[in-house]
Structure formats: structure tokens, C-alpha cells
Amino acid sequence: MYRTHTCGELRIGDAGKKVTLAGWVQRTRKFGSMTFIDLRDRYGITQLVLDGDTDLGREYVIQATGQVVKRESVNANLPTGEIEIKVESINVLNKAQTPPFTIEEVSDGGEDLRAKYRYLDLRRAPLQRALALRHRLAQEVRNYLDAQGFMEVETPYLIKSTPEGARDFVVPSRMNQGQFYALPQSPQTFKQLLMVAGYDRYFQIVRCFRDEDLRADRQPEFTQIDCEMSFVQQEDVLDTFEGMMRAMFRNALGVDIPNPLPRMSWYDAMDRYGSDKPDIRFGMEIHEISSLVKGHGFGVFDSADYVGAICVPGAAGYTRKQIDELTEWVKRPQVGAKGLIYIRMGEEGIKSSVDKFYTPEQLSEVAAAIGAKQGDLIFCLCGAKRKTQTQLGVLRIEMGNRLGLRDPKVFAPLWIVDFPLLEWDDETNRFYAMHHPFTAPKPEHMELFYSNRKEDLEKVCANAYDFVLNGNELGGGSIRIHQADVQERMFEVLGISKEDADYKFGFIINAFKYGAPPHGGLAFGFDRLCALFGGQETIRDYIAFPKNNQGRDVMIDSPSLIDREQLEELKLIVKTEK
Amino acid sequence: MYRTHTCGELRIGDAGKKVTLAGWVQRTRKFGSMTFIDLRDRYGITQLVLDGDTDLGREYVIQATGQVVKRESVNANLPTGEIEIKVESINVLNKAQTPPFTIEEVSDGGEDLRAKYRYLDLRRAPLQRALALRHRLAQEVRNYLDAQGFMEVETPYLIKSTPEGARDFVVPSRMNQGQFYALPQSPQTFKQLLMVAGYDRYFQIVRCFRDEDLRADRQPEFTQIDCEMSFVQQEDVLDTFEGMMRAMFRNALGVDIPNPLPRMSWYDAMDRYGSDKPDIRFGMEIHEISSLVKGHGFGVFDSADYVGAICVPGAAGYTRKQIDELTEWVKRPQVGAKGLIYIRMGEEGIKSSVDKFYTPEQLSEVAAAIGAKQGDLIFCLCGAKRKTQTQLGVLRIEMGNRLGLRDPKVFAPLWIVDFPLLEWDDETNRFYAMHHPFTAPKPEHMELFYSNRKEDLEKVCANAYDFVLNGNELGGGSIRIHQADVQERMFEVLGISKEDADYKFGFIINAFKYGAPPHGGLAFGFDRLCALFGGQETIRDYIAFPKNNQGRDVMIDSPSLIDREQLEELKLIVKTEK
């Protein structure tokens, strides 16, 4: 070992000991005839002091031997701040070129540069903390699930291309010419087969792959905490994973989350928050005001299917300019509203952009209905119900951000339950599974599920659930279909032909015929879970070697061209563009 | 929850309780007016008893409610054997078609059939035990390494195609046309970058991929326990991972392995066992007898570079026919010996196949030299030294098998150390890295390493080490090169051009310029580790969903054709054979 101690462990009680430390030179400072060196490793920083000069550059790797002594001026910011090492000898283990950016809490390097030199960026304390938290959380997950009788089972990565959901990454097979494996979007079918196989409680922290056009903060490969249980109802699954999240919050963050966690139906979440992943750290709930505002001659409202409003607390002081800017903001295609009506509860009395249609009393009635008080600002949108609610939900989040109501150190988890089973798509004129095609209809909706009327099918609910934290869907799952005939009906409802279903899912439909137990489970997005636990909105710092928005790893410069011989062996030709 | 208890937990102390169990019908037996049902889940088997008949088939999934009662005839083979459930009601949760083979300790199904219905084969107790052991071992590994300050860091699966070693699986990139990712053969470069990044102690239980022509018991995807440490010498790495293996043996099997573990140099292993992964559960060591047998007129020995022998204890009774069969066996191309000389220490005195060249006294001298006694049988082979040793090593293992000296419940781990750094290949007329191109030469051999003479380079040793168990290499690693100039020299020695090295490894050569610490690590093959811990030679039962020798998953029927549109999006054309 090149060291007797790490750079994070020496304390005043060690004074007098002769020690050897090894690490990176964070900083050197001359002070009279003395030189001070901050020596850094993963565990901390220790100050070295030596007589005379050195020519050690930033990030040199050194080994230093000397005596632990009490420091004259204590550094209260460092756990090692009461001591320093009076250096007797220094051994340079490796020199270092000057790094292209500073290795500090906040670096001076731009994002692209830091991505290229990821191994240097990873030396920075915020990234070290991020990955240490990730490590801790992974261990907590496994310890909890192991104690609960879950078995970790590794499922294959070279599997079969499946339809539904996103695009698969495929892997050409050399030994089976013209054929391809696919990388899993999730181990869904395998974990269900494990239930059929009697494994009873399965988990895995597992990589998944999606060849999607990358939106901001999406990665082509991502990690899931994947779980499944047999002989359970929804309540058992929620209990178990509430327990897991509770243990993680407690053990990793020292935070106690409510017991039991709040639950909200999907319908309530849409009505009250305009989102199936509501951020309940703040109020500003959506209220339908259709009955109050319709029939007063304001055509826009009168012709609307739905009129809804949110009350922005203390925002009556917003200027006309600010409101105009917000109006433009909601009219962008990303939100898609037609316009924005406001009611201002200012000192000068109640005023709105629709004063000519409503008396102050009528506006006061609206205000009272949604709980607005003096000093608040009300925003109204109208149109088709779910669409308008969604727009109000987006506006609500934006106002939450602007008003600083979304403190990342506050944690407000909840379950969303009672999802619709199916989602109708007008464009393709068919139903899609809201979760995935293995989600079971609620037993009490089984009759509706076998109906051929669209209105009936739209009413079918699933025992599906999402774990939502601070406006993010962190996890989701459902009680699954375990009967072959119900699964076949599901494929029928989704317009997947029997041939297609047999070709792509034959093995699972078949498996269900040999004694499948009732089962259910869920999966958490581990990258985002780590980021949110760390109080961050973006996942990139919580992944050691992430890819950029073009799916590239700019550090290793991948993807890249491969040898002609390799293509030849795979019997593949790459088309060249004309 | 569909049950109050599992099928493995009820005991005599529970008598009188009303319980509900759920599981699979293992067996039903009529006995007079009563029916007995063995109900099975992952946790065990509990007997149900009910009045009258049932029409429950094998593998039906049922839920049964009733009272725990003391059993009249205790079944000592079952932990639940003192009780049974007097059934009040049975609820069929799912019917089952009759499985195509029996779900018993030993099944009547053939290998292909069981592979196709893997989810049914996985219900069998031996596979459940295998995967439970694997789960346990994975948790032990993580708990041990976590306690030792190792951080689990996930490295990417979509990386860059690298040379050296086996063929990569590649993944076409849709967003970067004509370019490919590669699936990792190991996270080698990433773990070294993590050391450069200061993570100090890294581990991961990680999937790796090799597109090799599959020999028996190889899988295209396999799992590694992958580890790396900074500021360490070889001794520190061996200590750490001896400790890990010791904990695994103790906690998972209740077995204590020697402390410290035996170590053997690569040269000794080759000389004494003809293998760099010696099975030291039994002796039968190889002895060089060149000096004793040369110069007596036996041309075959006289012209040989090396003559070696093993002594097979108690085998003097082998018939001529048996010896002829073994002679044919060693002459097969897989072994490649030219012939087999024997010396029989029988009751009728010492006799050999070369009696006309050697007096009984001369043969006795050979026998004495290798420690053979009355009743033993000596086999001699000759030729080039390492090749002959290897052949003797293969023969030794075969004799060990035939004599039952390789008990899978006996564990004889050891470290092989002091490997040569390089291996010369006559065919391509170049050196290859014996471990991989990141392994460091021993510091004391650095001068030889910079020599341009083949003989010098052949003498260079590495601080490389293999963990060997019962004749299997379970793990291996080395102290790595951490200096950019040494790494460049390594590529030069391996005949990798500067351009090639820069293109393929530029990022790691570059990383080493920014302050790489001394580091080293190793990786264990987790599939085989599990199998050996379980007392099995083949890994297939220790992988939930393995592939067959053609790299196919016959259960899901993968790899398979993909849609034309998918190929179109990837701009790929599959060549069709003429």
C-alpha cells in the first residue's frame, strides 16, 4: 500500500504519528519559506507543510511521509482541519499535465470540455458525492429487498426485438446470419417468466436501452430498479416499496417521509394538478370554474368544453409586461394554449382581462371558489378538458419555479393509482396500453374490458400505480395479467394480430398456460431517483459516463466506424447516402 | 396477499392456526376417502389434506385455507413434515396444462425440451437452489466490498469497439449513421479511468459480452465481479480478495479456506501441473525425468527436449487394453501427444513399454525420483517442454477424474502469480499480452521490457495473478500500467501502431497524462464461481436464461429477423448468400 491513511481520516488525536499519504495535489501555496500543499483523495483533503520550495504541479500524484502535527490556524471547513503533515519526504508517483479546467467544487470548464475529459470532471467533489450517493442507494435497495426475501436474478441482455414502446437497439448475430438480438427496454417479460417459474420475489438493478430521439436529460442506456412479486394484490406491492423508499430516505438522507404515503387517483391528479406526476410540494391547485364563468357573454369561455384556473399566491403585483410574457409563454407550441385570462386581486380591487364580461362580484365569486385572497393572481385557461388541465399543470409548475416553491431539499412523494388501462390515439385510430400490454384490468372492470364499445374500454381502470416525487415519475408498475385468455384479449384490444402476438410474445402467452400465479411489480428509474435524492433535476452527474444528446460518448468517441472485416463477418452492408 | 404463510414455514408450533397457503400442486394422492396434495412454492412443500376427491392437475396454482394440524405419519425429509393443513376451501387461481416434463429433483425431460420451457425447468429444486446460491453470493460480494470502502460504479454498455481479445458484439447507431457501438468484453478501460478519476476503490457485478465461437459451457454474455484499487501493490490486492473469497466460502457454504491461501508461480504451476490453473485437490505432480532417461539408446527420449512423468497411484492393475485406450486418448488432436510410455509397478515387478532400453534398476531410479511405489503406474510423455507439460497436465486431470480424486465438495483455492507479461505467437510472428495490454511489467524487469531482443522480452514478468479453484481460473488481474510512456511502449511491443493505439485507446493514453495513480485490480467470472460453489462443473444451471451452443435462446427464439423498417432506419442491408 502506498499510504498508511487516506486524506480524509487524520484528526487531532493522531498528532505525533508518522504517516504516509498519497493523493493528488489540489493546490500549493508559498508562505514565507514554507510551502503548503492541499493533498486530495476520494476521502478528503489533508494539508501538507514543508520547508522550502516544490515544483509540484496541480494534479500531480504524490506520496508524502511525515508527522501529524496540530495546525496553528484551524480550518473549520475541513474534517482534517485541525492537523497538518510536517513532510519529511515526497515521492512523485506520476506527473500531470495541467488540466484543461479547474478541479474544484465549481469548475471553470464548459460542459463539452468537461464531457471530453470526463475522468477529470469526475474528480470534482460534486460528482464524487453524486456517485457516492448512488453507490449508497444501490446498497440500501439491495439490503432492503434481500431482507424482504427478494431474489436478485440476472436476466439476459441479448434478447428479442419486441414491439410496443420505444425503438430497440439491435445487435447483429454473426452465428445466426441475418438475425438480430435486441437489447432490453426492460426485463418485463423475463421477470414475469420468473414469477411463472415460482421465484416469488425478484429484483434486479439493471441496465435498459431505448433507441429514442433523445430529449434533454434522457440517456440511450439507463438503469432501473426492477421488481416483481407473486401472490400479491396492489396493496402488498405499495406497502413493500413504500417501505423500500422509506428506508432509502432514512438511511441515505436522514429524511422521514410520511407513513403511509399519500395516494391520489389518476383522475384526481389530472383534475387537481393537470399532471399524472403532480408536484405536491406546493398548492396552487387547478379548479374548474366552468359553471361560474359560462353564460356571461364571453364567447371564448362559453364555447369551451372546460374552463379552469389556478391561483398564484402573492402575485397580484405582476406587471402587465410580466403577464404578457407569460401569455406568450403559454402560447408556445410546447404548451399550446390559445391565450391567458387573468384576474388580479390587487390593492385597487379585483381586476381582470375580461372585465367587460364580468362584474367584480362575479369575479369575486370565482376568486372565492378557488380560494384566492387579496394579493393573489388568478390565471384561467379553457378548451378541451384534459388538454386544458395539462396546460394549467405546466403553467402551475412554471409559476412554482418562478416563485421558488420547488425546493429540491423538500421531498413530497406520493402514489398515483387507478390509472386508465387504455389510451385512445386518434391518429392511428387504436388503443395503446397506458402502462404496457401486460397490465391487468381491475377485476371489477373485466366486463367492460370484454366490451367492443370504445366508451366502455376507455372506462377500464388498471391496478396500476406510479411513485411520484416532486413532479417526477420515479417508478411505476401494476398488477399483471396472469391468465393466457386475458392476455390474448389484451393483444386483441391493442390491435396486435394473433400472428404478431404469437411471433413476438408466444413464449409468454404459452408460459401462462402452465400455471402462472397472480403477480405484480414495479420498476424505478434509478438514475433520476439518485438525482432527486441528491437534490438535482438533471441525471447526468449521477451517471459516471453519460452520453450526450446525440447519444455519443465524446470521451471515448463512440459510436464509431468499425473494421470492414467486422461488417463482412456480420454480412452487413452500410448504405451510403446519395 | 393471497396467503398468510409460505409453503416452507409452518411447524408443529403452528398447530391449531387457521392459515391460507398459495402455490403449485406438486402431486395429489388418493388414500381411501381422503386426498393429499403436496403444495409447492419457492420456500418449500406443505401437505394439504382434504375429504373427498379433487380434479386438480399437476402445476395448478391454488390457494388453500384450513387449519394446521399435527401429521399422523411424520415426513422427516421435509422441514414442514410434522404438520399438514386440513383444508376447508380451495380456490383455483390458475389452471395448468400438463407440463412436458416432470418438475422434480431429477426431471425426465431432455435438455432441449427443458431449454425451450426454461420457465418450467426453473421450477425444479436444483435450479432454485442454484439461483438462490447465486443471489446469496452476489449479496456477500457487495456487502464485503462495501464494508471495505469499495464504490459500486456502473460503467456503460454502449461503448467502443476495441482490438485485442475476442470479437466484439456491435450495435448499429441510428442517430450516427454507419457508426456502431460495441458491447463491452469487460469494463477494463472504464475502471482504470475511474482510478484516474480518484475513485480509489471500485467494484461492479457486471455483464460482459464476447462474440466467440462458443465452446461448450461458454456464453456470449457472462457476468464478472469487476474490481480495481488505487495506491496498491500486488500484496494489497491479493489480501483484499482473499478476504472476499474467504467471506463468501464462510458465509455461503460454511467452509473455511486456508489463511493465507497458497501461492504458486506460473513457472512452478507449469512445471508441476502442466497448467496455469492447477487442480491441487490431488497430487500426481509432473516430474521432469530427462536426465534419468536420456542417453540409454531410446531415440524418442534421446531426441526430446523434455521428458516428463506422472505417477498414477494404485493404477498398476490397469490392463493393456486400458493403457492402449489412454494412449489413443492422449494422441487425439485435443491433447496431441505422439505416444504414451508407461512404467508399471506391479506385483510381478517393474515393467514398462520401453523395457528393451532400460534395466529394472534404471526404471526403479525413475520411480524413486517421482515417488512412485509398489502398485502405482507411471506415464511418461516427451517433446517440447511446455507443450509436453501441458499434455501431462491434461492427462493428469483425466486420471484424477477417472480415479475420483476431484470431489466437487472439496475446495482447493490458490493464487497463481508471476506470470510472464508477454506470449510470443509463431504464427503471427508477434507478442501478445498474456493478460491484457494494460498489465504492468514488474518494476525490476523494466529494463528487459525496453529491450528489443525477443529473449529479453520473453523473460519479463508481470505482477499478474489468477485465482484458481479446483482446476478452474475463477479470476485474474494485475497491477496496471499507470504511466503514459510505459503504456505506449506496451503498444509498441505488441505491434499496435501509434495511429491504431491513438484511435482505439487515445482516451486512456491521454488520461494517464493527467495524473494516474498506481493501481491494480482483478475480475472474477461470476457464473463459474457460482457453479463451483454449488459443486457443479457446468454454468448453465447458474444462469437463469442461458443461451445454447449456437448462441440462441430457444425459449424466446432469439436472435430473430427484424422488420425491414428497422433495418431501413439503421441504413443497413443484410447480404444474402448466393
PDB file of N, CA and C in Angstrom, chain A residues 21-64:
ATOM      1  N   LEU A  21       0.756   9.530   3.236  1.00  0.00           N
ATOM      2  CA  LEU A  21      -0.474   9.760   2.486  1.00  0.00           C
ATOM      3  C   LEU A  21      -0.153   9.720   0.993  1.00  0.00           C
ATOM      4  N   ALA A  22      -1.170   9.443   0.189  1.00  0.00           N
ATOM      5  CA  ALA A  22      -0.994   9.500  -1.262  1.00  0.00           C
ATOM      6  C   ALA A  22      -2.236  10.154  -1.843  1.00  0.00           C
ATOM      7  N   GLY A  23      -2.045  10.918  -2.899  1.00  0.00           N
ATOM      8  CA  GLY A  23      -3.195  11.577  -3.496  1.00  0.00           C
ATOM      9  C   GLY A  23      -2.775  12.579  -4.547  1.00  0.00           C
ATOM     10  N   TRP A  24      -3.705  13.471  -4.843  1.00  0.00           N
ATOM     11  CA  TRP A  24      -3.493  14.463  -5.887  1.00  0.00           C
ATOM     12  C   TRP A  24      -3.237  15.838  -5.277  1.00  0.00           C
ATOM     13  N   VAL A  25      -2.359  16.593  -5.897  1.00  0.00           N
ATOM     14  CA  VAL A  25      -2.070  17.944  -5.431  1.00  0.00           C
ATOM     15  C   VAL A  25      -3.199  18.859  -5.894  1.00  0.00           C
ATOM     16  N   GLN A  26      -3.976  19.292  -4.901  1.00  0.00           N
ATOM     17  CA  GLN A  26      -5.101  20.172  -5.233  1.00  0.00           C
ATOM     18  C   GLN A  26      -4.602  21.598  -5.414  1.00  0.00           C
ATOM     19  N   ARG A  27      -3.661  21.972  -4.563  1.00  0.00           N
ATOM     20  CA  ARG A  27      -3.205  23.359  -4.550  1.00  0.00           C
ATOM     21  C   ARG A  27      -1.868  23.436  -3.815  1.00  0.00           C
ATOM     22  N   THR A  28      -0.975  24.303  -4.227  1.00  0.00           N
ATOM     23  CA  THR A  28       0.223  24.601  -3.424  1.00  0.00           C
ATOM     24  C   THR A  28       0.242  26.101  -3.172  1.00  0.00           C
ATOM     25  N   ARG A  29       0.686  26.482  -1.961  1.00  0.00           N
ATOM     26  CA  ARG A  29       0.781  27.898  -1.607  1.00  0.00           C
ATOM     27  C   ARG A  29       2.117  28.153  -0.921  1.00  0.00           C
ATOM     28  N   LYS A  30       2.821  29.159  -1.369  1.00  0.00           N
ATOM     29  CA  LYS A  30       4.052  29.585  -0.701  1.00  0.00           C
ATOM     30  C   LYS A  30       3.667  30.544   0.418  1.00  0.00           C
ATOM     31  N   PHE A  31       4.325  30.394   1.565  1.00  0.00           N
ATOM     32  CA  PHE A  31       4.075  31.328   2.672  1.00  0.00           C
ATOM     33  C   PHE A  31       5.402  31.491   3.392  1.00  0.00           C
ATOM     34  N   GLY A  32       6.080  32.560   3.086  1.00  0.00           N
ATOM     35  CA  GLY A  32       7.438  32.740   3.598  1.00  0.00           C
ATOM     36  C   GLY A  32       8.321  31.633   3.032  1.00  0.00           C
ATOM     37  N   SER A  33       9.031  30.962   3.903  1.00  0.00           N
ATOM     38  CA  SER A  33       9.926  29.898   3.434  1.00  0.00           C
ATOM     39  C   SER A  33       9.207  28.552   3.370  1.00  0.00           C
ATOM     40  N   MET A  34       7.944  28.545   3.726  1.00  0.00           N
ATOM     41  CA  MET A  34       7.205  27.287   3.784  1.00  0.00           C
ATOM     42  C   MET A  34       6.336  27.112   2.537  1.00  0.00           C
ATOM     43  N   THR A  35       6.044  25.851   2.226  1.00  0.00           N
ATOM     44  CA  THR A  35       5.064  25.555   1.181  1.00  0.00           C
ATOM     45  C   THR A  35       3.949  24.708   1.781  1.00  0.00           C
ATOM     46  N   PHE A  36       2.735  25.097   1.481  1.00  0.00           N
ATOM     47  CA  PHE A  36       1.559  24.332   1.914  1.00  0.00           C
ATOM     48  C   PHE A  36       0.944  23.644   0.709  1.00  0.00           C
ATOM     49  N   ILE A  37       0.629  22.384   0.900  1.00  0.00           N
ATOM     50  CA  ILE A  37       0.022  21.607  -0.190  1.00  0.00           C
ATOM     51  C   ILE A  37      -1.297  21.020   0.301  1.00  0.00           C
ATOM     52  N   ASP A  38      -2.355  21.235  -0.460  1.00  0.00           N
ATOM     53  CA  ASP A  38      -3.608  20.517  -0.181  1.00  0.00           C
ATOM     54  C   ASP A  38      -3.557  19.209  -0.944  1.00  0.00           C
ATOM     55  N   LEU A  39      -3.493  18.107  -0.227  1.00  0.00           N
ATOM     56  CA  LEU A  39      -3.445  16.792  -0.868  1.00  0.00           C
ATOM     57  C   LEU A  39      -4.846  16.187  -0.813  1.00  0.00           C
ATOM     58  N   ARG A  40      -5.318  15.727  -1.990  1.00  0.00           N
ATOM     59  CA  ARG A  40      -6.716  15.305  -2.114  1.00  0.00           C
ATOM     60  C   ARG A  40      -6.817  13.833  -2.512  1.00  0.00           C
ATOM     61  N   ASP A  41      -7.735  13.131  -1.921  1.00  0.00           N
ATOM     62  CA  ASP A  41      -8.180  11.847  -2.475  1.00  0.00           C
ATOM     63  C   ASP A  41      -9.687  11.781  -2.295  1.00  0.00           C
ATOM     64  N   ARG A  42     -10.264  10.620  -2.584  1.00  0.00           N
ATOM     65  CA  ARG A  42     -11.730  10.493  -2.521  1.00  0.00           C
ATOM     66  C   ARG A  42     -12.268  10.783  -1.131  1.00  0.00           C
ATOM     67  N   TYR A  43     -11.415  10.618  -0.110  1.00  0.00           N
ATOM     68  CA  TYR A  43     -11.901  10.680   1.252  1.00  0.00           C
ATOM     69  C   TYR A  43     -11.794  12.062   1.875  1.00  0.00           C
ATOM     70  N   GLY A  44     -11.031  12.940   1.250  1.00  0.00           N
ATOM     71  CA  GLY A  44     -10.911  14.275   1.813  1.00  0.00           C
ATOM     72  C   GLY A  44      -9.648  14.982   1.370  1.00  0.00           C
ATOM     73  N   ILE A  45      -9.332  16.035   2.121  1.00  0.00           N
ATOM     74  CA  ILE A  45      -8.151  16.841   1.829  1.00  0.00           C
ATOM     75  C   ILE A  45      -7.358  16.978   3.114  1.00  0.00           C
ATOM     76  N   THR A  46      -6.055  16.787   3.016  1.00  0.00           N
ATOM     77  CA  THR A  46      -5.181  16.992   4.173  1.00  0.00           C
ATOM     78  C   THR A  46      -4.092  17.983   3.768  1.00  0.00           C
ATOM     79  N   GLN A  47      -3.778  18.866   4.697  1.00  0.00           N
ATOM     80  CA  GLN A  47      -2.735  19.859   4.394  1.00  0.00           C
ATOM     81  C   GLN A  47      -1.356  19.295   4.703  1.00  0.00           C
ATOM     82  N   LEU A  48      -0.457  19.441   3.731  1.00  0.00           N
ATOM     83  CA  LEU A  48       0.947  19.091   3.938  1.00  0.00           C
ATOM     84  C   LEU A  48       1.716  20.398   4.081  1.00  0.00           C
ATOM     85  N   VAL A  49       2.726  20.363   4.909  1.00  0.00           N
ATOM     86  CA  VAL A  49       3.558  21.566   5.011  1.00  0.00           C
ATOM     87  C   VAL A  49       5.018  21.140   4.927  1.00  0.00           C
ATOM     88  N   LEU A  50       5.788  21.886   4.135  1.00  0.00           N
ATOM     89  CA  LEU A  50       7.206  21.551   4.045  1.00  0.00           C
ATOM     90  C   LEU A  50       8.050  22.812   3.938  1.00  0.00           C
ATOM     91  N   ASP A  51       9.288  22.649   4.363  1.00  0.00           N
ATOM     92  CA  ASP A  51      10.247  23.749   4.266  1.00  0.00           C
ATOM     93  C   ASP A  51      10.671  23.894   2.821  1.00  0.00           C
ATOM     94  N   GLY A  52      10.726  25.122   2.379  1.00  0.00           N
ATOM     95  CA  GLY A  52      11.281  25.389   1.058  1.00  0.00           C
ATOM     96  C   GLY A  52      10.282  25.217  -0.060  1.00  0.00           C
ATOM     97  N   ASP A  53      10.807  25.166  -1.258  1.00  0.00           N
ATOM     98  CA  ASP A  53      10.006  25.161  -2.482  1.00  0.00           C
ATOM     99  C   ASP A  53       9.673  23.756  -2.964  1.00  0.00           C
ATOM    100  N   THR A  54       8.694  23.683  -3.831  1.00  0.00           N
ATOM    101  CA  THR A  54       8.484  22.439  -4.584  1.00  0.00           C
ATOM    102  C   THR A  54       8.156  22.819  -6.007  1.00  0.00           C
ATOM    103  N   ASP A  55       8.263  21.868  -6.900  1.00  0.00           N
ATOM    104  CA  ASP A  55       7.824  22.128  -8.277  1.00  0.00           C
ATOM    105  C   ASP A  55       6.654  21.212  -8.619  1.00  0.00           C
ATOM    106  N   LEU A  56       5.834  20.947  -7.626  1.00  0.00           N
ATOM    107  CA  LEU A  56       4.682  20.071  -7.859  1.00  0.00           C
ATOM    108  C   LEU A  56       3.579  20.848  -8.554  1.00  0.00           C
ATOM    109  N   GLY A  57       3.119  20.326  -9.677  1.00  0.00           N
ATOM    110  CA  GLY A  57       2.031  20.986 -10.379  1.00  0.00           C
ATOM    111  C   GLY A  57       0.691  20.501  -9.885  1.00  0.00           C
ATOM    112  N   ARG A  58      -0.346  21.204 -10.275  1.00  0.00           N
ATOM    113  CA  ARG A  58      -1.721  20.795  -9.981  1.00  0.00           C
ATOM    114  C   ARG A  58      -1.937  19.382 -10.496  1.00  0.00           C
ATOM    115  N   GLU A  59      -2.587  18.559  -9.692  1.00  0.00           N
ATOM    116  CA  GLU A  59      -2.979  17.192 -10.065  1.00  0.00           C
ATOM    117  C   GLU A  59      -1.816  16.214 -10.188  1.00  0.00           C
ATOM    118  N   TYR A  60      -0.620  16.622  -9.772  1.00  0.00           N
ATOM    119  CA  TYR A  60       0.450  15.636  -9.635  1.00  0.00           C
ATOM    120  C   TYR A  60      -0.005  14.584  -8.625  1.00  0.00           C
ATOM    121  N   VAL A  61       0.406  13.340  -8.852  1.00  0.00           N
ATOM    122  CA  VAL A  61       0.097  12.278  -7.894  1.00  0.00           C
ATOM    123  C   VAL A  61       1.342  12.057  -7.044  1.00  0.00           C
ATOM    124  N   ILE A  62       1.197  12.267  -5.747  1.00  0.00           N
ATOM    125  CA  ILE A  62       2.369  12.152  -4.883  1.00  0.00           C
ATOM    126  C   ILE A  62       2.085  11.275  -3.683  1.00  0.00           C
ATOM    127  N   GLN A  63       3.191  10.881  -3.071  1.00  0.00           N
ATOM    128  CA  GLN A  63       3.166  10.128  -1.833  1.00  0.00           C
ATOM    129  C   GLN A  63       3.997  10.968  -0.860  1.00  0.00           C
ATOM    130  N   ALA A  64       3.455  11.271   0.305  1.00  0.00           N
ATOM    131  CA  ALA A  64       4.165  12.129   1.251  1.00  0.00           C
ATOM    132  C   ALA A  64       4.230  11.455   2.604  1.00  0.00           C
TER     133      ALA A  64
END
